[in-house]
Amino acid sequence: MTTHGDSASPSGAPAVAARTGSTGAGEDRPAPTGDDTLPDALTSLRAAIGAARFPLALPSAELAARTVAALADQLDDYLLPRLARLDAPLLVVVGGSTGAGKSTLVNSLVQARVSAAGVLRPTTRSPVLVCNPADSAWFRRGELLPGLTRTNQPGDDPRTLHLVTAPALPPGLAFLDAPDIDSVVDANRALASQLLAAADLWLFVTTAARYADAVPWELLHNARARGAVLALVLNRVPAEATDEVAAHLAEMLAEQGLDAAPLFVLPETWIDGQGLLPGRSTAPLADWFARLAADAEARAAVVRQTLGGALALLQPTVESLALAVDEQVTAADALDDRVRAAYRAAHRTVEQGLRDGRLLRGEVLARWQEFVGTSDLFRTLEARIGRLRDRVMASFSRRPAPAVELRDAIESQLVTLLRGVAAEAAEHAYTGWKAHPAGAALLEPDLAHHAADLPQRAERLVRDWQRGVLELVRAEGGDRRFVARTAAYAVNATGLAVMIAVFASTAFIPTGLEVATGAGTTLAGQAVLQAIFGDQAVRTLARKAREDLLERVTVLLDDEATRYLTRTRQTRPAART
């Protein structure tokens, strides 16, 4: 077997190459200090990571979710348990492509058939961890890779960790035979990546036929980025191609900045009856690991380098997640803004409708003209006489009194306006969300229209407002001079006149020049109001009634907007502080 890049310390143990996993010339990885604040900080980070959510369908969300899962695994599987026990046995994760001979190599190194090997793929279905019996307690406790259930039996469940002891393996060193990194089973590939992230040392196994495949090189780049200590085995190399293939692989490693990683070349050879490689084939690699196991300082150096690299990667990883959270918050804000803009426009339409006199057209104007033109206003302003006359007239004509018809017309006109603006706002909000990738995923068909019960709520709003106008008139009657003027007149008729004043054009409120657009008979009603209350009182009553109506409309439209805003509130992540 030929080795490349294998340097030794003065004690004879493999030295940790300073360039292994480095990201740039002269860059130093921070080494763990043993300070108790570091585990505490990582524990707090783990809690924050566990709470991270990316529910809005943004381009960054899927990657962020995968990053969170990988970071949580890195913290749980490696960083936290390793920081808690820096002197724990060194874990070597053996990974590689399908059929590379990982299991056979592990069996040969520990001189026991501890991991199943065969021609069926994938062979390694659940990971196998082999260690010296003296180290078994550490791995059985479950601090390392806590998400995997320990078992003493091989199985097919990828979430179990098969623990095996081998006396031939020296204490202080353990091998973990991982599933294939290019397995056809998704769960196996994901588990292989997770296990590699929990390694103190990565041992990659490839073959003369597969060493240039893309998947192994992707993970080698990942190892380099993490700053992990790395060693490679080029397996099953024909004797006539040894120099050429080994030189080419070494050249590829140098091009990727991985030339400091030890490379062991195993020749194509036979396997004995126990399924093990000949001892002379594996001897250089076995000796390399034996020296590492025997040298506590060398093992500590491996741990420091891999641990330091993993810690150095935390900052850019967390920053990328923070940016993804910010994008979620920004998107939620943008969706909320579109909804609020749609319903603010609806509110402005109602305000404009009260200013421009449009609500006085049609049925309302006809009923108002009838109410005033038939002198009904003057009659009904006299409380007792008016009410008696209304009952008598209604009983003979079987037609509601003009005051009732006017009140109903006002209610109908307002309800029609509110239904229209609510429908238009819902449509605009729906369109706004549909044009946004995050909003489109939150939409449901019923959001394109106002709520099913909006007509009933709008009718209740108008009726409550009309009652509120009457209460306002009664409240204004608390003034003694007002009482003196109005004691003989009906509150209902006054209230209707105030409602009409609310519908008048803008000029009415500040100047008192008109009550409504249209027929001159309306001026008679205004004249009566001004004679009873005074010009300022009319303006005050109309202003208060208008404000009350708009406040009620605001509540109604806010309730409609909540159908949208609740969805973003339920998915909105906490803003970064």
Coordinates of C-alpha atoms in Angstrom, one line a residue:
M1 CA 0.0 0.0 0.0
T2 CA 1.2 3.5 -0.9
T3 CA 0.7 6.5 1.3
H4 CA 0.7 10.1 0.4
G5 CA 0.7 13.2 2.7
D6 CA 1.3 11.2 5.8
S7 CA 3.5 13.1 8.2
A8 CA 4.5 12.0 11.7
S9 CA 5.1 13.9 14.9
P10 CA 8.3 13.4 16.8
S11 CA 6.6 10.7 18.9
G12 CA 5.7 8.7 15.9
A13 CA 2.0 9.6 15.9
P14 CA 0.4 11.2 12.9
A15 CA 0.6 15.0 13.0
V16 CA -2.5 17.0 12.3
A17 CA -1.7 18.9 9.1
A18 CA -2.3 22.6 9.7
R19 CA -3.6 23.1 6.2
T20 CA -6.2 20.4 6.4
G21 CA -9.6 22.0 6.0
S22 CA -8.2 25.5 5.9
T23 CA -10.1 28.1 3.9
G24 CA -7.2 30.4 3.0
A25 CA -3.6 31.0 3.4
G26 CA -2.5 32.0 6.8
E27 CA -6.0 31.6 8.3
D28 CA -6.1 30.2 11.8
R29 CA -9.1 28.4 13.2
P30 CA -10.1 29.3 16.7
A31 CA -9.5 26.5 19.2
P32 CA -11.9 25.8 22.0
T33 CA -10.7 27.4 25.2
G34 CA -12.5 25.3 27.8
D35 CA -14.3 28.4 29.1
D36 CA -17.7 27.4 30.6
T37 CA -19.3 30.3 28.8
L38 CA -18.9 28.5 25.4
P39 CA -21.1 25.6 26.2
D40 CA -23.7 28.0 27.7
A41 CA -23.6 30.1 24.6
L42 CA -24.1 27.1 22.4
T43 CA -26.9 25.8 24.6
S44 CA -28.6 29.2 24.1
L45 CA -28.0 29.0 20.4
R46 CA -29.5 25.5 20.3
A47 CA -32.6 26.8 21.9
A48 CA -32.9 29.7 19.4
I49 CA -32.3 27.3 16.5
G50 CA -35.0 25.0 17.8
A51 CA -37.5 27.9 17.8
A52 CA -36.6 29.1 14.3
R53 CA -39.3 28.8 11.7
F54 CA -39.5 29.7 8.0
P55 CA -43.2 29.2 7.2
L56 CA -43.5 31.7 4.3
A57 CA -42.8 30.3 0.9
L58 CA -39.7 32.3 0.0
P59 CA -36.8 31.1 -2.1
S60 CA -34.6 31.2 1.0
A61 CA -37.0 29.2 3.2
E62 CA -36.2 25.7 2.1
L63 CA -32.4 26.2 2.3
A64 CA -32.8 27.9 5.7
A65 CA -34.9 25.0 7.1
R66 CA -32.2 22.5 5.9
T67 CA -29.5 24.7 7.5
V68 CA -31.4 24.8 10.8
A69 CA -31.8 21.0 10.8
A70 CA -28.1 20.5 10.0
L71 CA -27.0 23.1 12.6
A72 CA -29.2 21.5 15.3
D73 CA -27.7 18.1 14.5
Q74 CA -24.2 19.5 14.6
L75 CA -24.8 21.1 18.0
D76 CA -26.6 18.0 19.4
D77 CA -24.5 15.3 17.8
Y78 CA -21.0 16.8 18.2
L79 CA -20.3 20.3 19.5
L80 CA -22.2 20.1 22.9
P81 CA -21.2 16.5 23.8
R82 CA -17.6 17.0 22.6
L83 CA -17.2 20.3 24.6
A84 CA -18.6 18.5 27.6
R85 CA -15.9 15.7 27.3
L86 CA -12.8 16.8 25.4
D87 CA -11.1 13.7 26.5
A88 CA -13.7 11.3 25.2
P89 CA -12.6 8.7 22.6
L90 CA -11.8 9.9 19.2
L91 CA -14.6 9.2 16.7
V92 CA -13.6 8.3 13.2
V93 CA -16.6 8.2 10.8
V94 CA -15.9 6.1 7.7
G95 CA -17.9 7.4 4.7
G96 CA -17.8 6.9 1.0
S97 CA -19.6 5.9 -2.1
T98 CA -21.7 2.8 -2.7
G99 CA -19.6 -0.3 -3.0
A100 CA -16.4 1.4 -2.0
G101 CA -15.6 -1.3 0.6
K102 CA -16.2 0.7 3.8
S103 CA -17.6 -2.1 5.8
T104 CA -14.9 -4.5 4.7
L105 CA -12.2 -2.0 5.6
V106 CA -13.6 -1.4 9.1
N107 CA -13.8 -5.1 9.7
S108 CA -10.2 -5.5 8.6
L109 CA -9.0 -2.7 10.8
V110 CA -10.6 -4.1 13.9
Q111 CA -9.9 -7.7 12.9
A112 CA -13.5 -8.8 13.4
R113 CA -16.6 -9.0 11.3
V114 CA -18.5 -6.2 13.0
S115 CA -20.2 -4.6 10.0
A116 CA -22.1 -6.5 7.3
A117 CA -20.5 -6.4 3.9
G118 CA -22.0 -7.8 0.7
V119 CA -22.9 -7.3 -3.0
L120 CA -26.5 -6.1 -2.3
R121 CA -26.8 -2.3 -2.1
P122 CA -27.1 -0.5 0.2
T123 CA -25.4 -2.9 2.5
T124 CA -25.1 -0.6 5.6
R125 CA -28.6 0.2 6.5
S126 CA -28.1 1.4 10.1
P127 CA -24.8 2.8 11.3
V128 CA -22.4 0.6 13.1
L129 CA -20.1 2.0 15.8
V130 CA -17.2 -0.2 16.9
C131 CA -14.9 0.6 19.9
N132 CA -12.7 -1.0 22.5
P133 CA -14.7 -2.5 25.4
A134 CA -13.1 0.1 27.7
D135 CA -14.8 2.9 25.7
S136 CA -18.2 1.3 25.4
A137 CA -19.8 3.2 28.3
W138 CA -19.1 6.6 26.7
F139 CA -20.8 5.7 23.5
R140 CA -23.6 3.8 25.1
R141 CA -24.7 6.8 27.3
G142 CA -26.0 8.6 24.2
E143 CA -24.4 12.0 24.7
L144 CA -22.9 11.7 21.2
L145 CA -25.5 11.4 18.5
P146 CA -28.4 11.5 21.0
G147 CA -31.0 11.1 18.3
L148 CA -29.9 7.6 17.5
T149 CA -31.3 4.7 19.6
R150 CA -28.5 2.4 20.9
T151 CA -28.9 -1.3 20.1
N152 CA -26.7 -4.5 20.4
Q153 CA -28.2 -6.0 17.2
P154 CA -27.8 -5.1 13.6
G155 CA -31.0 -3.8 11.9
D156 CA -32.5 -1.8 9.0
D157 CA -33.7 1.2 11.0
P158 CA -31.5 4.1 10.1
R159 CA -32.3 5.8 13.4
T160 CA -30.6 3.1 15.4
L161 CA -26.9 2.9 16.2
H162 CA -25.5 -0.6 16.4
L163 CA -22.8 -0.7 19.1
V164 CA -20.1 -3.4 18.8
T165 CA -16.9 -3.9 20.8
A166 CA -13.7 -5.1 19.4
P167 CA -10.7 -5.9 21.7
A168 CA -8.3 -5.5 18.7
L169 CA -9.1 -1.9 18.4
P170 CA -7.0 0.2 20.9
P171 CA -8.8 2.3 23.5
G172 CA -9.3 6.0 22.7
L173 CA -10.4 5.3 19.1
A174 CA -13.7 4.3 17.6
F175 CA -14.9 3.7 14.0
L176 CA -18.4 4.5 12.8
D177 CA -19.4 2.7 9.6
A178 CA -21.8 5.2 8.0
P179 CA -24.4 4.6 5.2
D180 CA -23.4 5.4 1.6
I181 CA -23.1 9.1 0.8
D182 CA -24.7 8.4 -2.6
S183 CA -27.3 5.8 -1.4
V184 CA -30.4 5.4 -3.4
V185 CA -32.3 5.7 -0.1
D186 CA -32.8 9.3 0.9
A187 CA -32.8 8.6 4.6
N188 CA -29.4 6.8 4.3
R189 CA -27.8 9.8 2.5
A190 CA -29.2 12.2 5.0
L191 CA -27.9 10.1 7.9
A192 CA -24.5 9.8 6.3
S193 CA -24.1 13.5 6.2
Q194 CA -25.3 13.8 9.8
L195 CA -22.8 11.2 11.0
L196 CA -19.9 12.9 9.1
A197 CA -20.7 16.1 10.9
A198 CA -20.4 14.3 14.2
A199 CA -16.9 13.0 13.4
D200 CA -13.6 14.1 15.0
L201 CA -11.9 12.6 11.9
W202 CA -13.4 11.9 8.5
L203 CA -12.1 8.8 6.7
F204 CA -13.3 8.9 3.1
V205 CA -13.1 5.6 1.2
T206 CA -13.3 5.6 -2.6
T207 CA -12.1 3.3 -5.4
A208 CA -10.0 3.6 -8.5
A209 CA -13.2 3.5 -10.5
R210 CA -15.2 6.1 -8.5
Y211 CA -12.7 8.6 -7.1
A212 CA -13.7 11.4 -9.5
D213 CA -17.5 11.1 -8.8
A214 CA -19.2 14.4 -8.0
V215 CA -20.9 13.3 -4.7
P216 CA -17.7 12.4 -2.8
W217 CA -16.1 15.6 -3.9
E218 CA -19.1 17.6 -2.7
L219 CA -18.6 16.2 0.8
L220 CA -14.8 16.7 0.6
H221 CA -15.5 20.3 0.0
N222 CA -17.8 20.3 3.0
A223 CA -15.1 18.8 5.1
R224 CA -12.7 21.5 4.0
A225 CA -15.2 24.2 4.8
R226 CA -15.8 22.7 8.3
G227 CA -12.1 22.5 9.0
A228 CA -12.4 18.8 9.8
V229 CA -9.4 16.5 10.0
L230 CA -9.5 14.3 6.9
A231 CA -7.9 11.1 5.7
L232 CA -8.6 9.3 2.4
V233 CA -8.4 5.7 1.3
L234 CA -8.2 4.9 -2.4
N235 CA -9.4 1.3 -2.5
R236 CA -9.2 -1.6 -5.0
V237 CA -6.5 -0.1 -7.2
P238 CA -5.1 -2.4 -9.9
A239 CA -1.4 -2.9 -9.5
E240 CA -0.6 -1.6 -13.0
A241 CA -2.6 1.6 -12.4
T242 CA -1.4 2.3 -8.8
D243 CA 1.0 5.1 -9.6
E244 CA -1.1 6.8 -12.3
V245 CA -4.4 6.7 -10.3
A246 CA -2.8 7.7 -7.0
A247 CA -1.0 10.6 -8.6
H248 CA -4.1 11.8 -10.3
L249 CA -6.1 11.8 -7.1
A250 CA -3.3 13.5 -5.3
E251 CA -3.3 16.2 -8.0
M252 CA -7.1 16.7 -7.6
L253 CA -6.7 17.0 -3.9
A254 CA -4.0 19.6 -4.2
E255 CA -6.2 21.6 -6.6
Q256 CA -8.9 21.7 -4.0
G257 CA -6.6 22.6 -1.1
L258 CA -6.8 19.1 0.4
D259 CA -3.3 18.0 -0.3
A260 CA -2.4 17.9 3.4
A261 CA -4.9 15.1 4.0
P262 CA -3.2 11.7 4.3
L263 CA -4.0 9.4 1.3
F264 CA -3.7 5.6 1.7
V265 CA -3.8 3.5 -1.5
L266 CA -5.0 -0.1 -1.1
P267 CA -4.4 -2.5 -3.9
E268 CA -6.9 -4.7 -5.5
T269 CA -6.7 -8.0 -3.6
W270 CA -8.5 -11.0 -2.2
I271 CA -10.6 -11.3 0.9
D272 CA -10.2 -14.2 3.3
G273 CA -12.8 -16.5 4.6
Q274 CA -13.7 -14.1 7.4
G275 CA -14.4 -11.3 4.9
L276 CA -11.2 -9.4 5.9
L277 CA -8.5 -7.9 3.8
P278 CA -4.9 -9.2 4.0
G279 CA -3.1 -7.7 6.9
R280 CA -0.2 -6.5 4.7
S281 CA -2.7 -4.4 2.7
T282 CA -4.2 -2.6 5.6
A283 CA -1.0 -2.5 7.8
P284 CA 0.1 1.2 7.0
L285 CA -3.4 2.5 7.7
A286 CA -3.8 0.3 10.8
D287 CA -0.4 1.5 12.1
W288 CA -1.4 5.1 11.5
F289 CA -4.5 4.7 13.6
A290 CA -2.7 2.8 16.2
R291 CA -0.2 5.6 16.7
L292 CA -3.0 8.1 16.9
A293 CA -4.8 6.0 19.5
A294 CA -1.6 5.7 21.6
D295 CA -0.9 9.5 21.6
A296 CA -3.3 11.5 23.7
E297 CA -1.7 14.7 22.5
A298 CA -2.2 13.8 18.9
R299 CA -5.8 12.9 19.5
A300 CA -6.4 16.2 21.4
A301 CA -4.9 18.0 18.4
V302 CA -7.4 16.3 16.1
V303 CA -10.2 17.3 18.4
R304 CA -9.1 20.9 18.6
Q305 CA -8.8 21.3 14.9
T306 CA -12.1 19.7 14.0
L307 CA -13.9 21.4 16.9
G308 CA -12.3 24.8 16.1
G309 CA -13.4 24.4 12.5
A310 CA -16.9 23.6 13.5
L311 CA -17.1 26.6 15.8
A312 CA -15.7 28.9 13.2
L313 CA -18.4 27.9 10.8
L314 CA -21.1 28.8 13.3
Q315 CA -21.0 32.6 12.7
P316 CA -21.6 32.6 9.0
T317 CA -24.2 29.9 9.3
V318 CA -26.1 31.8 12.0
E319 CA -25.8 35.0 10.0
S320 CA -27.3 33.3 7.0
L321 CA -30.2 32.1 9.1
A322 CA -30.7 35.6 10.6
L323 CA -30.9 37.0 7.1
A324 CA -33.5 34.3 6.2
V325 CA -35.5 35.3 9.3
D326 CA -35.3 38.9 8.2
E327 CA -36.6 38.0 4.8
Q328 CA -39.5 36.2 6.4
V329 CA -40.3 39.3 8.6
T330 CA -40.0 41.6 5.6
A331 CA -42.2 39.4 3.5
A332 CA -44.8 39.3 6.3
D333 CA -44.7 43.1 6.5
A334 CA -45.1 43.4 2.8
L335 CA -48.2 41.1 2.8
D336 CA -49.7 43.0 5.7
D337 CA -49.0 46.3 4.0
R338 CA -50.9 45.2 0.9
V339 CA -53.9 44.2 3.0
R340 CA -53.9 47.4 5.0
A341 CA -53.6 49.5 1.9
A342 CA -56.6 47.7 0.3
Y343 CA -58.8 48.4 3.4
R344 CA -57.5 51.9 3.9
A345 CA -58.7 52.6 0.3
A346 CA -62.0 51.1 1.3
H347 CA -62.3 53.4 4.3
R348 CA -61.4 56.4 2.1
T349 CA -64.1 55.5 -0.3
V350 CA -66.6 55.6 2.5
E351 CA -65.3 58.9 3.7
Q352 CA -65.5 60.3 0.2
G353 CA -69.1 59.0 -0.1
L354 CA -70.0 61.0 2.9
R355 CA -68.4 64.1 1.4
D356 CA -69.6 64.2 -2.2
G357 CA -73.3 63.6 -1.6
R358 CA -73.5 60.4 -3.5
L359 CA -75.4 58.7 -0.7
L360 CA -78.2 61.3 -1.1
R361 CA -79.0 60.1 -4.5
G362 CA -81.8 57.8 -5.5
E363 CA -84.0 56.4 -2.8
V364 CA -82.6 58.4 0.1
L365 CA -83.1 61.7 -1.7
A366 CA -86.6 60.7 -2.8
R367 CA -87.6 59.7 0.8
W368 CA -85.9 62.9 2.2
Q369 CA -87.8 65.1 -0.2
E370 CA -91.0 63.3 0.6
F371 CA -90.3 63.6 4.3
V372 CA -89.7 67.4 4.0
G373 CA -91.9 68.2 1.1
T374 CA -95.1 66.8 2.7
S375 CA -94.3 68.9 5.8
D376 CA -93.9 65.6 7.7
L377 CA -90.7 67.0 9.2
F378 CA -92.7 69.9 10.7
R379 CA -95.5 67.6 11.9
T380 CA -93.3 64.9 13.4
L381 CA -91.1 67.4 15.2
E382 CA -94.0 68.0 17.5
A383 CA -93.5 64.8 19.6
R384 CA -96.9 63.7 20.8
I385 CA -99.0 65.1 17.9
G386 CA -96.5 63.8 15.3
R387 CA -96.4 60.2 16.7
L388 CA -100.2 60.0 16.9
R389 CA -100.6 61.4 13.4
D390 CA -98.0 58.8 12.1
R391 CA -99.9 55.9 13.6
V392 CA -103.2 57.1 12.3
M393 CA -101.8 57.7 8.8
A394 CA -100.0 54.4 8.7
S395 CA -103.1 52.4 9.8
F396 CA -105.3 53.9 7.0
S397 CA -102.7 53.9 4.2
R398 CA -101.0 50.6 5.2
R399 CA -97.8 52.3 4.2
P400 CA -94.9 53.0 6.6
A401 CA -94.6 56.6 7.7
P402 CA -92.2 58.7 5.6
A403 CA -89.8 58.8 8.6
V404 CA -89.6 55.0 8.6
E405 CA -89.1 54.9 4.8
L406 CA -86.4 57.5 5.1
R407 CA -84.6 55.5 7.9
D408 CA -84.8 52.3 5.9
A409 CA -83.5 54.0 2.8
I410 CA -80.5 55.5 4.7
E411 CA -79.8 52.0 6.1
S412 CA -80.0 50.4 2.7
Q413 CA -77.8 52.9 1.0
L414 CA -75.1 52.6 3.7
V415 CA -75.2 48.8 3.7
T416 CA -74.8 48.8 -0.1
L417 CA -71.8 51.1 0.1
L418 CA -70.2 49.0 2.9
R419 CA -70.7 45.7 1.0
G420 CA -69.2 47.2 -2.1
V421 CA -66.1 48.6 -0.5
A422 CA -65.5 45.4 1.5
A423 CA -65.8 43.3 -1.7
E424 CA -63.4 45.6 -3.5
A425 CA -60.9 45.6 -0.7
A426 CA -61.0 41.8 -0.4
E427 CA -60.4 41.5 -4.2
H428 CA -57.5 43.9 -4.1
A429 CA -55.9 42.2 -1.1
Y430 CA -56.3 38.8 -2.7
T431 CA -54.7 40.1 -5.9
G432 CA -51.8 41.7 -4.0
W433 CA -51.1 38.4 -2.2
K434 CA -51.4 36.3 -5.3
A435 CA -48.7 38.4 -6.9
H436 CA -46.3 37.7 -4.0
P437 CA -44.7 34.2 -3.7
A438 CA -45.2 34.0 0.0
G439 CA -48.8 35.4 -0.2
A440 CA -49.9 33.0 -2.9
A441 CA -49.2 30.0 -0.7
L442 CA -51.4 31.4 2.1
L443 CA -54.5 32.2 0.0
E444 CA -57.8 30.3 0.0
P445 CA -60.6 31.0 -2.4
D446 CA -63.0 32.5 0.1
L447 CA -60.5 35.3 0.8
A448 CA -61.2 36.8 -2.7
H449 CA -64.6 37.9 -1.3
H450 CA -65.8 39.6 1.8
A451 CA -66.8 37.4 4.7
A452 CA -70.0 35.6 4.3
D453 CA -71.6 37.3 7.3
L454 CA -70.5 40.8 6.3
P455 CA -74.0 41.9 5.1
Q456 CA -75.5 41.0 8.4
R457 CA -72.7 42.8 10.3
A458 CA -73.1 45.9 8.0
E459 CA -76.8 46.0 8.7
R460 CA -76.2 45.8 12.4
L461 CA -73.6 48.5 12.2
V462 CA -76.0 50.9 10.5
R463 CA -78.8 50.2 12.8
D464 CA -76.5 50.7 15.8
W465 CA -75.3 53.9 14.3
Q466 CA -78.8 55.2 13.8
R467 CA -79.6 54.5 17.4
G468 CA -76.4 56.2 18.3
V469 CA -77.5 59.3 16.4
L470 CA -80.7 59.4 18.4
E471 CA -78.7 59.0 21.7
L472 CA -76.5 61.9 20.5
V473 CA -79.5 64.1 20.0
R474 CA -80.8 63.2 23.4
A475 CA -77.4 63.9 25.0
E476 CA -77.2 67.3 23.3
G477 CA -80.6 68.0 24.9
G478 CA -78.9 68.0 28.2
D479 CA -78.1 71.7 27.7
R480 CA -80.8 73.8 29.3
R481 CA -81.2 76.2 26.3
F482 CA -81.4 73.2 24.0
V483 CA -84.1 71.6 26.2
A484 CA -86.0 74.9 26.2
R485 CA -86.0 74.9 22.4
T486 CA -86.7 71.2 21.7
A487 CA -88.9 70.0 24.5
A488 CA -91.9 70.0 22.2
Y489 CA -90.2 68.3 19.3
A490 CA -89.5 64.6 18.5
V491 CA -86.0 63.2 18.8
N492 CA -86.6 60.8 15.9
A493 CA -87.3 63.4 13.4
T494 CA -84.3 65.4 14.6
G495 CA -82.1 62.4 14.4
L496 CA -83.2 61.7 10.7
A497 CA -82.4 65.3 9.8
V498 CA -78.9 64.9 11.4
M499 CA -78.3 61.7 9.4
I500 CA -79.1 63.5 6.2
A501 CA -76.7 66.3 7.3
V502 CA -74.0 63.6 7.6
F503 CA -74.7 62.6 4.0
A504 CA -74.5 66.2 2.8
S505 CA -71.6 67.7 0.8
T506 CA -68.6 69.0 2.5
A507 CA -69.8 72.6 2.3
F508 CA -72.6 71.8 4.8
I509 CA -70.6 71.1 7.8
P510 CA -68.4 74.2 8.0
T511 CA -70.9 76.7 6.5
G512 CA -74.3 75.4 7.2
L513 CA -75.4 76.5 3.7
E514 CA -77.1 73.2 2.7
V515 CA -78.4 70.0 4.0
A516 CA -78.2 67.9 0.8
T517 CA -77.7 68.0 -2.9
G518 CA -80.8 68.3 -5.0
A519 CA -84.2 69.8 -4.5
G520 CA -84.7 73.1 -2.8
T521 CA -87.2 71.6 -0.4
T522 CA -84.2 70.2 1.6
L523 CA -83.3 73.8 2.6
A524 CA -86.5 73.9 4.5
G525 CA -85.4 71.1 6.7
Q526 CA -82.1 72.8 7.3
A527 CA -83.8 76.0 8.2
V528 CA -85.9 74.2 10.8
L529 CA -82.8 72.5 12.2
Q530 CA -80.9 75.8 12.4
A531 CA -83.9 77.5 13.9
I532 CA -84.2 74.9 16.6
F533 CA -80.5 74.2 17.4
G534 CA -78.6 77.0 15.9
D535 CA -76.1 76.8 13.1
Q536 CA -73.2 75.7 15.3
A537 CA -75.3 73.0 16.9
V538 CA -76.2 71.5 13.6
R539 CA -72.6 71.4 12.5
T540 CA -71.6 69.8 15.8
L541 CA -74.3 67.1 15.7
A542 CA -73.4 66.3 12.1
R543 CA -69.7 66.1 12.8
K544 CA -70.1 63.9 15.8
A545 CA -72.5 61.6 13.9
R546 CA -70.1 61.4 11.0
E547 CA -67.1 60.6 13.3
D548 CA -69.2 57.9 15.0
L549 CA -70.1 56.3 11.7
L550 CA -66.5 56.3 10.4
E551 CA -65.3 54.7 13.7
R552 CA -67.8 51.9 13.3
V553 CA -66.8 51.5 9.6
T554 CA -63.1 51.3 10.7
V555 CA -63.9 48.4 13.1
L556 CA -65.9 46.6 10.4
L557 CA -63.1 46.9 7.8
D558 CA -60.5 46.0 10.4
D559 CA -62.4 42.8 11.1
E560 CA -62.4 42.1 7.4
A561 CA -58.7 42.7 7.1
T562 CA -58.1 40.4 10.0
R563 CA -59.0 37.4 7.8
Y564 CA -55.7 38.1 6.0
L565 CA -53.6 39.5 8.9
T566 CA -54.3 36.4 11.0
R567 CA -52.6 34.3 8.5
T568 CA -49.4 36.3 8.5
R569 CA -49.5 36.6 12.3
Q570 CA -49.6 32.9 12.6
T571 CA -46.6 32.4 10.3
R572 CA -44.6 35.5 11.3
P573 CA -41.3 34.7 12.9
A574 CA -40.0 36.8 15.7
A575 CA -38.0 39.8 14.4
R576 CA -34.3 39.8 15.0
T577 CA -33.2 41.9 17.9

